[in-house]
Coordinates of C-alpha atoms in Angstrom, one line a residue:
Chain A
M1 CA 94.3 112.4 110.0
T2 CA 91.3 113.0 107.8
E3 CA 87.2 114.8 108.5
V4 CA 85.2 113.9 106.2
V5 CA 82.1 115.7 105.8
L6 CA 78.6 114.5 104.4
D7 CA 76.2 117.8 104.0
G8 CA 73.1 117.4 102.9
V9 CA 74.0 114.3 100.0
S10 CA 72.1 113.3 97.6
K11 CA 72.0 111.4 94.8
H12 CA 68.9 111.0 92.1
Y13 CA 68.8 109.5 88.7
A14 CA 66.4 109.2 86.1
E15 CA 63.6 107.9 88.4
M16 CA 64.8 107.7 91.2
V17 CA 66.8 108.8 93.8
A18 CA 69.2 106.6 95.0
V19 CA 70.6 109.3 97.8
D20 CA 68.5 111.3 99.8
R21 CA 69.5 114.4 101.1
V22 CA 72.5 112.2 103.1
S23 CA 74.3 114.2 106.1
L24 CA 77.3 112.4 107.8
R25 CA 80.2 113.6 110.2
I26 CA 83.2 111.1 110.3
P27 CA 85.7 112.1 112.8
A28 CA 89.7 112.2 112.4
G29 CA 90.7 108.4 112.5
Q30 CA 87.1 106.7 113.3
F31 CA 85.8 104.3 110.8
V32 CA 82.3 104.3 110.2
A33 CA 80.4 100.8 108.4
L34 CA 77.4 101.9 106.2
L35 CA 74.7 99.2 107.3
G36 CA 71.7 98.4 104.8
P37 CA 70.7 95.9 102.7
S38 CA 70.9 96.1 98.9
G39 CA 69.8 99.6 96.6
C40 CA 69.5 101.1 100.1
G41 CA 72.1 103.4 98.6
K42 CA 75.4 102.6 100.6
T43 CA 77.9 101.5 97.9
T44 CA 76.5 104.7 95.8
T45 CA 77.7 107.5 98.0
L46 CA 80.3 105.4 99.2
R47 CA 81.1 106.4 95.5
M48 CA 80.5 109.5 95.7
V49 CA 83.1 110.1 98.0
A50 CA 84.7 108.0 95.8
G51 CA 83.9 111.1 93.3
F52 CA 83.2 107.4 91.0
V53 CA 79.2 108.7 91.0
D54 CA 78.4 113.0 90.9
A55 CA 76.1 113.6 93.9
T56 CA 73.0 116.0 92.6
Q57 CA 73.1 117.7 95.4
G58 CA 75.4 119.1 98.9
R59 CA 78.8 119.3 99.8
I60 CA 81.6 115.9 100.6
T61 CA 84.7 117.5 102.1
I62 CA 87.6 115.6 102.5
G63 CA 90.1 117.2 105.9
G64 CA 88.2 120.4 104.7
R65 CA 88.3 120.6 101.1
D66 CA 85.7 119.9 99.3
V67 CA 85.6 117.2 97.1
T68 CA 82.8 117.2 95.3
Q69 CA 83.4 118.5 92.4
L70 CA 86.6 116.4 92.5
P71 CA 87.2 113.9 89.6
P72 CA 88.2 110.6 91.3
W73 CA 92.3 110.4 90.8
R74 CA 92.4 114.2 92.1
R75 CA 91.3 112.9 95.5
N76 CA 93.2 110.7 97.5
T77 CA 91.0 108.3 98.4
G78 CA 92.1 104.0 98.9
L79 CA 89.4 102.5 97.4
V80 CA 89.5 98.5 98.4
F81 CA 86.7 97.0 95.9
Q82 CA 84.5 93.4 96.8
N83 CA 85.9 91.9 93.4
Y84 CA 89.8 93.3 94.5
A85 CA 89.7 94.5 91.1
L86 CA 93.7 94.2 91.2
F87 CA 95.7 93.9 87.9
P88 CA 95.5 91.7 86.4
H89 CA 98.7 91.9 83.9
R90 CA 100.7 93.2 86.6
T91 CA 102.9 92.1 90.3
V92 CA 101.8 91.5 93.5
A93 CA 104.3 95.2 94.1
Q94 CA 103.8 95.8 90.6
N95 CA 99.8 96.1 91.6
V96 CA 100.7 97.6 95.1
G97 CA 103.4 100.0 93.0
F98 CA 100.7 101.6 90.9
G99 CA 100.0 104.6 92.7
L100 CA 102.3 105.5 93.8
Q101 CA 103.3 105.2 90.5
M102 CA 100.9 108.2 89.1
R103 CA 102.4 109.9 91.7
G104 CA 105.3 110.2 90.4
I105 CA 107.5 109.1 94.0
P106 CA 110.9 108.2 92.2
R107 CA 111.5 104.8 92.0
A108 CA 113.6 103.7 95.7
E109 CA 111.1 105.1 97.2
A110 CA 107.7 103.7 95.7
A111 CA 110.3 100.6 96.0
A112 CA 111.1 100.9 100.3
R113 CA 107.2 102.2 100.4
V114 CA 105.7 99.3 98.8
A115 CA 107.9 97.2 100.3
T116 CA 106.3 98.4 103.5
A117 CA 102.8 98.2 102.9
L118 CA 103.9 94.6 101.7
Q119 CA 105.4 93.7 105.3
R120 CA 102.0 95.4 106.5
V121 CA 100.4 93.3 105.4
K122 CA 102.3 90.4 105.7
L123 CA 102.2 89.7 101.4
Q124 CA 106.7 90.0 101.9
E125 CA 107.5 86.6 100.3
L126 CA 104.8 87.2 97.2
A127 CA 105.9 90.0 96.0
D128 CA 106.9 88.3 92.3
R129 CA 104.0 86.3 92.0
L130 CA 100.2 87.9 89.8
P131 CA 97.4 88.1 91.3
K132 CA 94.9 84.6 89.4
Q133 CA 98.6 82.5 91.7
L134 CA 96.6 84.1 94.8
S135 CA 93.9 83.0 97.2
G136 CA 91.5 85.4 97.6
G137 CA 92.5 86.0 101.1
Q138 CA 96.5 87.3 99.3
Q139 CA 94.3 89.0 97.3
Q140 CA 92.2 91.3 99.7
R141 CA 95.8 91.7 101.7
V142 CA 96.7 93.3 98.3
A143 CA 94.7 95.6 97.5
L144 CA 94.2 97.0 100.5
A145 CA 98.3 97.1 100.5
R146 CA 97.8 99.1 97.3
A147 CA 94.8 101.3 99.2
L148 CA 96.8 101.9 102.2
V149 CA 99.8 103.0 100.5
I150 CA 99.1 105.9 98.3
E151 CA 98.4 107.1 101.9
P152 CA 95.1 107.6 101.9
D153 CA 93.3 110.9 102.7
V154 CA 90.4 107.9 103.3
L155 CA 89.5 104.5 103.5
L156 CA 87.5 103.3 101.3
L157 CA 86.1 99.2 101.6
D158 CA 83.0 98.3 98.8
E159 CA 82.1 95.3 100.7
P160 CA 86.3 93.6 100.8
L161 CA 84.6 90.7 102.3
S162 CA 82.0 89.1 100.6
N163 CA 84.1 87.3 98.2
L164 CA 85.6 85.2 101.2
D165 CA 84.9 82.2 103.2
A166 CA 84.0 82.5 106.7
R167 CA 87.0 81.4 108.9
L168 CA 89.0 84.1 106.2
R169 CA 86.3 86.6 107.3
L170 CA 86.9 86.9 110.5
E171 CA 90.7 87.2 110.5
M172 CA 90.6 90.1 107.4
R173 CA 88.4 92.3 109.5
T174 CA 90.4 91.1 112.6
E175 CA 93.1 93.0 110.8
I176 CA 91.5 95.1 108.4
R177 CA 90.6 97.0 111.8
A178 CA 94.2 97.1 112.7
L179 CA 95.7 98.8 109.9
Q180 CA 93.4 101.3 110.3
R181 CA 93.8 101.9 114.4
A182 CA 97.7 101.5 113.6
L183 CA 98.2 103.7 110.8
E184 CA 95.5 106.6 112.1
L185 CA 92.9 106.4 109.2
T186 CA 89.4 107.2 108.5
A187 CA 87.9 105.1 106.5
I188 CA 84.3 104.4 105.3
F189 CA 83.0 100.4 105.3
V190 CA 80.4 99.3 103.4
T191 CA 78.3 95.9 104.6
H192 CA 74.7 93.8 104.6
D193 CA 75.9 92.4 107.6
Q194 CA 75.1 93.7 110.9
E195 CA 77.6 91.1 113.2
E196 CA 80.5 91.4 110.9
A197 CA 80.1 96.5 111.2
F198 CA 79.0 96.2 114.4
A199 CA 82.1 94.7 115.0
I200 CA 84.1 96.6 112.8
A201 CA 83.0 100.5 113.1
D202 CA 83.0 102.6 116.0
I203 CA 80.0 104.6 114.1
V204 CA 77.1 102.8 112.2
A205 CA 75.4 104.1 110.2
V206 CA 71.9 102.6 109.3
M207 CA 71.2 103.3 105.5
H208 CA 67.4 102.5 104.2
R209 CA 65.3 103.9 101.2
G210 CA 68.9 106.7 100.5
Q211 CA 68.2 107.8 103.1
V212 CA 70.2 107.7 106.3
E213 CA 67.7 106.2 109.8
Q214 CA 70.7 105.9 112.0
V215 CA 73.7 107.0 113.0
G216 CA 75.4 106.3 116.8
T217 CA 77.3 103.6 118.1
P218 CA 77.4 99.4 117.7
A219 CA 75.4 99.2 120.7
E220 CA 74.0 102.8 120.7
I221 CA 72.1 100.9 117.5
Y222 CA 71.5 97.6 119.3
E223 CA 70.3 98.7 122.9
T224 CA 67.7 101.6 121.2
P225 CA 67.4 101.9 117.8
S226 CA 65.7 104.1 116.7
T227 CA 63.0 103.4 114.0
R228 CA 61.1 100.4 112.7
F229 CA 63.9 100.3 110.3
V230 CA 67.4 100.0 112.6
A231 CA 64.9 97.5 114.9
E232 CA 63.8 95.6 111.8
F233 CA 66.9 94.9 110.4
T234 CA 69.1 94.5 113.5
G235 CA 66.7 91.7 115.1
V236 CA 63.8 93.0 117.1
H237 CA 61.7 90.1 115.5
N238 CA 59.0 90.5 117.9
L239 CA 56.9 93.3 117.5
L240 CA 53.4 94.5 118.6
P241 CA 51.6 97.6 117.8
G242 CA 49.1 99.5 120.3
R243 CA 49.8 103.0 122.6
V244 CA 52.1 103.7 125.1
T245 CA 48.3 105.1 128.4
A246 CA 50.8 105.9 131.0
P247 CA 54.6 106.0 131.8
G248 CA 56.1 102.7 131.7
R249 CA 53.2 101.3 130.5
F250 CA 52.7 99.8 127.5
E251 CA 49.0 98.2 126.5
T252 CA 48.6 96.6 122.9
T253 CA 46.4 96.8 120.6
D254 CA 44.9 93.0 121.3
G255 CA 44.7 94.3 125.4
L256 CA 48.1 92.9 126.4
G257 CA 49.6 95.4 129.0
L258 CA 53.3 95.2 128.9
A259 CA 56.4 97.4 131.2
C260 CA 58.3 99.8 129.5
T261 CA 61.3 101.2 130.9
A262 CA 58.5 105.4 132.0
S263 CA 61.9 107.5 130.3
R264 CA 61.7 106.1 126.5
P265 CA 60.3 108.8 124.6
L266 CA 56.4 107.0 123.0
G267 CA 56.1 105.1 120.3
S268 CA 53.0 102.6 118.8
L269 CA 54.6 99.8 118.9
L270 CA 56.7 97.9 121.5
G271 CA 59.8 95.6 120.0
V272 CA 61.8 92.7 121.4
R273 CA 64.1 90.7 120.2
P274 CA 64.5 87.1 120.4
E275 CA 66.9 87.3 122.1
R276 CA 66.0 88.9 125.2
L277 CA 62.6 86.0 125.6
A278 CA 63.8 83.5 128.5
L279 CA 61.5 81.0 130.0
L280 CA 60.4 81.6 133.1
P281 CA 60.4 78.8 135.5
A282 CA 56.7 77.7 137.2
G283 CA 56.5 80.3 140.0
A284 CA 58.9 82.7 138.8
T285 CA 58.4 86.1 138.2
A286 CA 59.4 89.5 135.1
D287 CA 58.3 92.8 134.1
N288 CA 56.5 90.3 131.5
A289 CA 55.5 87.5 131.4
V290 CA 53.5 85.9 128.1
A291 CA 52.1 82.7 128.4
G292 CA 51.5 80.7 125.0
Q293 CA 51.9 77.8 123.5
V294 CA 55.0 76.2 121.2
V295 CA 54.1 76.7 117.6
S296 CA 57.6 76.3 116.3
L297 CA 61.4 74.8 117.5
A298 CA 64.8 74.7 115.8
Y299 CA 68.0 73.8 117.1
L300 CA 71.0 76.1 115.4
G301 CA 73.8 74.5 117.6
A302 CA 74.2 76.6 119.9
V303 CA 71.0 78.5 120.2
A304 CA 67.5 77.1 120.1
E305 CA 64.2 78.9 118.1
A306 CA 61.1 79.0 120.2
E307 CA 57.9 80.7 118.3
V308 CA 55.0 80.9 120.4
Q309 CA 51.2 82.0 119.5
L310 CA 49.6 84.1 122.2
P311 CA 46.3 83.0 123.2
S312 CA 46.1 87.4 122.5
G313 CA 47.0 86.5 119.1
P314 CA 50.9 87.5 118.5
R315 CA 53.5 85.1 118.4
L316 CA 56.6 85.7 119.6
L317 CA 59.6 84.3 118.7
A318 CA 62.4 83.9 121.3
R319 CA 65.9 82.8 121.2
L320 CA 67.5 80.2 124.1
P321 CA 70.2 78.9 124.8
A322 CA 69.6 75.5 123.4
H323 CA 70.2 73.1 126.9
Q324 CA 66.7 75.2 128.0
A325 CA 64.9 74.7 124.4
A326 CA 65.4 71.0 125.0
V327 CA 62.7 70.5 127.1
L328 CA 60.1 71.8 125.5
A329 CA 57.8 70.1 122.6
M330 CA 55.8 71.0 120.0
G331 CA 52.8 73.1 121.7
A332 CA 53.6 72.2 125.0
T333 CA 52.3 76.1 127.3
V334 CA 55.8 78.7 128.6
T335 CA 55.8 81.2 130.1
L336 CA 57.5 83.9 128.0
G337 CA 59.3 86.4 130.3
W338 CA 61.7 89.6 129.6
P339 CA 62.0 92.9 132.0
A340 CA 60.8 96.1 130.7
S341 CA 64.3 97.1 129.4
A342 CA 63.9 95.6 127.0
S343 CA 61.0 96.8 126.1
L344 CA 62.3 99.0 122.5
L345 CA 59.3 101.8 121.7
L346 CA 58.9 103.4 118.4
E347 CA 57.3 104.8 115.6
D348 CA 55.8 102.4 113.5
A349 CA 56.3 104.9 110.7
H350 CA 58.4 104.0 107.6
G351 CA 61.0 107.2 106.7
Chain B
M1 CA 78.7 52.5 77.2
G2 CA 81.8 55.1 78.7
A3 CA 80.3 58.4 77.0
T4 CA 82.9 60.3 79.2
N5 CA 85.4 57.9 79.0
P6 CA 88.2 60.9 77.8
N7 CA 90.5 58.7 75.5
R8 CA 86.1 58.3 73.6
T9 CA 85.5 61.1 73.1
G10 CA 88.6 62.6 71.8
L11 CA 86.7 60.5 68.8
L12 CA 84.3 63.7 68.5
A13 CA 87.2 65.3 66.6
V14 CA 87.6 62.1 64.4
P15 CA 85.5 62.9 61.0
A16 CA 86.8 67.0 61.0
G17 CA 89.8 65.5 61.9
L18 CA 89.4 64.1 58.4
F19 CA 87.7 66.5 56.8
V20 CA 90.6 68.8 57.7
A21 CA 93.4 65.8 56.1
L22 CA 91.3 65.4 53.9
F23 CA 90.1 68.2 51.9
L24 CA 92.7 71.1 52.9
L25 CA 95.2 69.1 53.4
A26 CA 95.7 66.9 51.1
P27 CA 95.5 69.3 47.5
L28 CA 98.1 71.7 50.4
A29 CA 100.7 68.6 49.8
L30 CA 99.5 68.3 45.6
M31 CA 100.0 71.8 45.7
F32 CA 103.3 72.1 46.9
R33 CA 104.4 68.9 45.0
Y34 CA 103.3 71.1 41.9
S35 CA 105.2 73.3 43.0
L36 CA 108.8 71.7 42.8
N37 CA 107.2 70.1 38.1
R38 CA 108.5 71.7 36.2
F39 CA 106.2 73.7 33.6
A40 CA 105.7 72.5 30.0
P41 CA 103.4 74.7 27.6
G42 CA 100.3 72.9 26.2
E43 CA 101.0 69.5 28.9
M44 CA 100.5 72.1 32.3
M45 CA 102.9 70.9 34.1
E46 CA 105.9 68.0 33.4
Q47 CA 106.9 66.0 36.5
A48 CA 109.8 67.0 38.2
L49 CA 111.9 67.5 41.6
T50 CA 112.7 71.2 40.6
L51 CA 113.3 74.9 42.8
E52 CA 112.8 76.8 39.1
N53 CA 110.0 78.3 40.5
Y54 CA 110.8 79.7 43.4
G55 CA 113.9 81.1 41.8
K56 CA 112.1 82.9 39.1
F57 CA 110.2 84.4 41.8
L58 CA 113.4 85.3 42.8
A59 CA 115.3 86.4 40.4
D60 CA 112.0 88.7 38.5
G61 CA 111.3 92.1 40.0
Y62 CA 107.6 92.0 38.7
Y63 CA 106.5 89.0 40.8
Q64 CA 108.3 90.6 43.7
G65 CA 107.3 94.1 43.4
V66 CA 103.3 92.2 43.6
L67 CA 104.5 90.5 47.2
W68 CA 105.9 93.9 48.5
T69 CA 102.6 95.8 47.1
T70 CA 100.6 93.0 49.1
L71 CA 102.2 93.9 52.0
W72 CA 101.8 97.0 52.6
T73 CA 98.4 97.0 51.1
S74 CA 97.4 94.7 53.1
G75 CA 99.3 96.0 56.1
L76 CA 97.5 99.5 56.2
A77 CA 93.8 98.5 56.1
T78 CA 95.1 96.3 59.1
L79 CA 96.1 98.8 60.8
I80 CA 94.0 101.8 59.8
C81 CA 91.4 99.3 60.7
L82 CA 93.0 99.4 64.3
V83 CA 92.4 102.1 64.6
L84 CA 88.8 103.1 63.9
G85 CA 87.3 99.6 64.7
Y86 CA 89.6 100.2 68.8
P87 CA 86.9 103.5 69.4
V88 CA 84.0 101.1 68.1
A89 CA 84.9 98.1 70.0
W90 CA 86.0 100.2 72.9
F91 CA 82.4 102.5 72.5
M92 CA 80.7 98.8 72.6
A93 CA 81.7 97.2 74.9
R94 CA 81.9 99.5 77.6
T95 CA 77.6 101.1 76.4
T96 CA 75.3 101.3 79.3
A97 CA 72.7 100.6 76.5
P98 CA 71.4 97.2 75.3
R99 CA 69.5 98.8 73.0
L100 CA 72.0 100.3 71.0
K101 CA 74.7 98.0 72.0
S102 CA 72.9 95.6 70.2
L103 CA 72.2 97.9 67.9
L104 CA 75.8 98.5 66.8
V105 CA 75.6 95.0 66.4
I106 CA 73.2 94.6 63.8
A107 CA 75.3 97.6 61.4
I108 CA 78.4 95.5 61.8
V109 CA 77.7 92.5 60.9
V110 CA 75.3 92.5 58.5
P111 CA 77.8 94.2 55.8
L112 CA 79.4 90.4 56.6
L113 CA 75.6 88.6 55.0
M114 CA 76.7 90.4 51.5
G115 CA 79.3 89.6 49.2
N116 CA 82.8 90.5 49.5
A117 CA 83.0 90.4 45.4
V118 CA 79.3 92.4 45.8
R119 CA 80.4 95.2 48.0
S120 CA 83.5 95.3 46.0
A121 CA 80.7 95.9 42.9
A122 CA 79.4 99.4 45.6
W123 CA 82.8 100.2 45.7
M124 CA 82.9 100.6 42.6
V125 CA 80.6 103.1 42.3
V126 CA 81.2 104.6 44.5
L127 CA 84.9 105.2 43.7
G128 CA 84.9 105.9 40.0
E129 CA 85.7 109.1 37.6
K130 CA 81.6 109.7 38.0
G131 CA 81.1 108.3 40.9
M132 CA 79.5 109.4 44.5
L133 CA 83.0 110.4 45.9
A134 CA 83.9 112.3 42.3
A135 CA 80.4 113.7 42.7
L136 CA 81.0 115.3 46.5
V137 CA 84.0 116.4 45.5
G138 CA 82.7 118.8 42.5
A139 CA 80.1 119.2 44.1
L140 CA 82.4 121.1 46.9
G141 CA 84.3 122.6 44.7
L142 CA 87.4 120.6 45.6
G143 CA 88.9 119.5 41.9
E144 CA 87.2 117.6 38.9
R145 CA 86.7 114.0 37.7
F146 CA 87.9 112.5 41.7
G147 CA 88.8 109.2 41.3
L148 CA 89.6 106.5 43.7
L149 CA 89.0 103.1 41.2
Y150 CA 92.3 101.4 39.6
T151 CA 94.0 103.3 42.7
A152 CA 96.2 101.7 45.2
P153 CA 94.5 104.4 48.3
G154 CA 90.6 103.4 46.9
V155 CA 92.2 99.3 46.8
V156 CA 93.2 100.7 51.1
I157 CA 89.5 101.7 51.6
A158 CA 87.0 98.8 50.9
L159 CA 90.2 96.4 52.6
V160 CA 88.8 98.1 55.1
S161 CA 85.3 98.6 54.6
V162 CA 85.0 94.8 54.4
L163 CA 87.4 93.9 57.3
L164 CA 85.8 96.1 60.1
P165 CA 84.0 94.6 60.7
F166 CA 87.1 91.3 61.5
M167 CA 88.7 93.6 63.8
I168 CA 85.7 95.2 65.8
I169 CA 84.3 91.7 66.5
T170 CA 87.5 90.0 68.0
L171 CA 88.4 93.4 70.6
Q172 CA 85.3 93.7 71.2
S173 CA 85.2 90.6 73.5
V174 CA 88.3 90.9 74.1
L175 CA 87.4 94.2 76.0
E176 CA 84.1 92.9 77.4
G177 CA 86.6 91.4 79.8
V178 CA 88.8 94.3 80.4
S179 CA 86.3 94.7 84.0
H180 CA 85.2 98.1 84.5
S181 CA 86.4 97.7 88.3
L182 CA 90.2 97.8 86.9
E183 CA 89.4 101.3 85.4
E184 CA 87.8 102.4 88.5
A185 CA 91.0 100.8 90.6
A186 CA 93.3 102.7 88.2
M187 CA 91.2 106.1 89.2
S188 CA 91.3 105.8 92.6
L189 CA 95.2 105.5 93.3
G190 CA 95.7 108.7 91.1
A191 CA 95.7 108.2 88.1
S192 CA 94.0 109.9 84.8
P193 CA 91.4 108.4 82.5
R194 CA 94.5 107.9 79.9
A195 CA 96.3 107.0 82.4
A196 CA 94.3 104.5 83.3
F197 CA 93.3 103.1 79.7
V198 CA 97.4 103.0 78.9
Q199 CA 98.5 101.0 81.6
V200 CA 95.0 99.3 82.5
V201 CA 93.0 98.9 79.7
L202 CA 95.5 98.7 76.5
P203 CA 98.4 96.0 77.6
L204 CA 95.5 93.1 78.7
S205 CA 93.6 95.1 75.4
L206 CA 96.6 93.5 74.0
P207 CA 95.8 90.2 72.9
G208 CA 92.9 91.4 71.3
V209 CA 94.1 93.6 69.0
L210 CA 97.1 90.3 68.0
A211 CA 93.7 88.2 67.7
G212 CA 91.9 91.5 65.5
T213 CA 95.2 92.1 63.2
S214 CA 95.7 89.1 62.9
L215 CA 93.2 88.1 61.8
C216 CA 92.6 91.0 59.3
F217 CA 95.8 90.9 58.0
I218 CA 95.2 87.2 57.2
L219 CA 91.8 87.9 55.4
A220 CA 93.6 91.7 53.6
M221 CA 96.8 89.7 52.1
N222 CA 94.5 86.1 50.6
A223 CA 91.8 89.0 49.6
Y224 CA 91.0 88.1 45.6
A225 CA 87.7 90.6 44.6
T226 CA 89.1 93.7 45.7
P227 CA 92.3 94.1 45.0
V228 CA 90.2 92.8 41.2
L229 CA 87.1 94.9 41.0
V230 CA 89.3 98.1 42.5
G231 CA 92.1 97.9 42.1
G232 CA 92.3 96.8 38.2
P233 CA 93.8 95.9 35.7
Q234 CA 97.2 98.0 36.6
F235 CA 96.9 97.0 40.2
H236 CA 98.4 93.6 41.5
M237 CA 98.6 91.2 44.8
M238 CA 99.1 88.1 44.9
A239 CA 95.8 86.0 44.8
P240 CA 94.3 87.6 42.0
T241 CA 97.9 86.3 40.8
V242 CA 98.2 83.0 42.0
Y243 CA 94.5 82.9 40.1
Q244 CA 96.3 84.6 36.7
Q245 CA 99.1 81.5 36.2
V246 CA 97.0 78.6 37.3
S247 CA 93.2 79.6 35.1
K248 CA 95.3 82.5 32.4
A249 CA 98.6 80.9 31.7
M250 CA 98.0 77.3 32.8
N251 CA 101.8 77.8 34.6
W252 CA 99.9 75.2 37.6
P253 CA 104.4 75.2 38.4
F254 CA 104.7 78.8 39.3
G255 CA 101.2 79.3 40.4
A256 CA 101.9 76.4 42.8
A257 CA 105.1 78.2 43.8
L258 CA 103.2 81.8 44.1
A259 CA 100.9 80.2 46.3
F260 CA 103.8 78.5 49.0
V261 CA 105.1 82.4 49.1
L262 CA 101.9 84.1 49.8
M263 CA 101.3 80.6 52.6
S264 CA 104.7 81.6 54.6
V265 CA 104.9 85.2 54.0
T266 CA 101.5 85.4 56.4
L267 CA 102.6 82.9 58.5
G268 CA 105.6 83.6 58.8
L269 CA 104.9 87.0 59.8
S270 CA 102.2 86.4 61.7
I271 CA 103.5 83.8 63.4
A272 CA 106.2 86.6 64.4
A273 CA 103.6 88.5 65.7
N274 CA 102.1 85.9 68.1
L275 CA 105.7 84.9 69.5
L276 CA 106.1 88.6 70.0
M277 CA 103.8 88.6 72.5
Q278 CA 103.6 86.2 74.2
R279 CA 107.4 86.8 75.0
R280 CA 106.1 90.1 76.3
Y281 CA 103.2 88.8 78.4
R282 CA 103.6 85.3 78.7
R283 CA 103.3 85.0 82.5
W284 CA 99.6 86.4 82.4
A285 CA 98.5 86.2 78.4
E286 CA 97.8 81.6 78.1

């Protein structure tokens, strides 16, 4: 159980700032996901913790030990790569035993620990296979066992699921999570997939342009995104510019009066998630109700997406249960409603 | 028409196969037949079925000495190529500066555009008693009339310069295939860069080491221009000796026998090295 702290960590390259003053405290035994689009600095941040990228500024401590100046091989981190990076000339057992061999663990003890690690990832029967004789999912398990067997202070996972098919991805993320819990490991997980981050992590740090935009539990990030970027990245499609005119009142620039929660901080954008919009039957009321014309319909299976053109100008995207959307037709006039609590107030500024 | 029929695509190999059969295997067979004939001064040879040419090679210490010289010169030159070439190939495979890399590739390939004879002649100028090397040694006050021309070290140096590009290019292509993330994985597991190299990169590059050393060794064993020009009249390697027998002594049967000894030794050593390597790394190197 080890706490990991990043304190004002930056990475500058000749012409760009890849990571900009990132500060993040990861409590011992917590699973943190660094979430963001490609190029946001999440992988560079992870590689700085692993020691493969030197921090230009700032300090990184693992369990109170300042590792900022330590080379990767003295940091005791367990790193799992996107492409697994298994040694092709070593068997599964030899791959898993590599870290123990480097640490000079006696042969008998190493063999026992390798066996335990392989058992944990349910690969004990494949100990003598070569990596190329394994499926992608099995290779990922070997990579995981190899990182876990050295009892790392922190487990680092660099998009470990992105090379797997959808079903395996679900299975592996559940397994990774279960192992991390069982071993009470501190873990950092890099991903661009919001659902994956939310499903696996205790804490999500959303990164954008080298900075951490917001840190919080998945629910906090989802319910109360603090910036426009976080809102958009986590699926807030509908953003209406305007201003707060009174507590609980927001007026859009094109004159639409909308209800929001009075306690929310001020903002110049009002965001609504497509899934919070509902089709209002005639006569029904809601905190917010706007009428418009259906301009596009997309059937996605469980849900359908309808784009509704409001007379005042903006379009709203609504994600509706498919059976409700079935009655909609292109060009039909519909009323969309949402509760005041679904109105998210955001600052427009880009960090 | 079944252009994609696998049985028919085999036909595509026929022209090259015929060429090899006609112009390589046939002369080889003919040479082997010659090596069993008997030398007859004045009339090239007389038909026979005798092993006496091979017997002469085994009985005559001079020719065994030539083979031995050829072997250690080639072995040493190959070893030096490996030691000098590996770091360069490694650097080329790992550099992230694309311009530097293409520059290096050009620098390594350009010498190949010049024939061996031309380069060996240039080495004569460098290594001679009045050459550039002697001038340099003289200027540094390390000695006078320091020449390596017509010496074994001179031949080895010239051979290395001829063979090094082959070694580097071969090693580089294999090292390119050893992903950098493997080294990172090793280091994250506690391996120092040195341990990561020894445990991961080196074993994975062995197929390249084998290919590069085989190539250089075979080329060195059969070198002609370099031993003749840089080695001079006193330094004898196999290929010039074969030529000497065939063209000067007009002893075709013995020249042919020498050629087959050279070929068998070279082939035998190359196959042995391959088998040794394959036995060790059979499972993943295939």
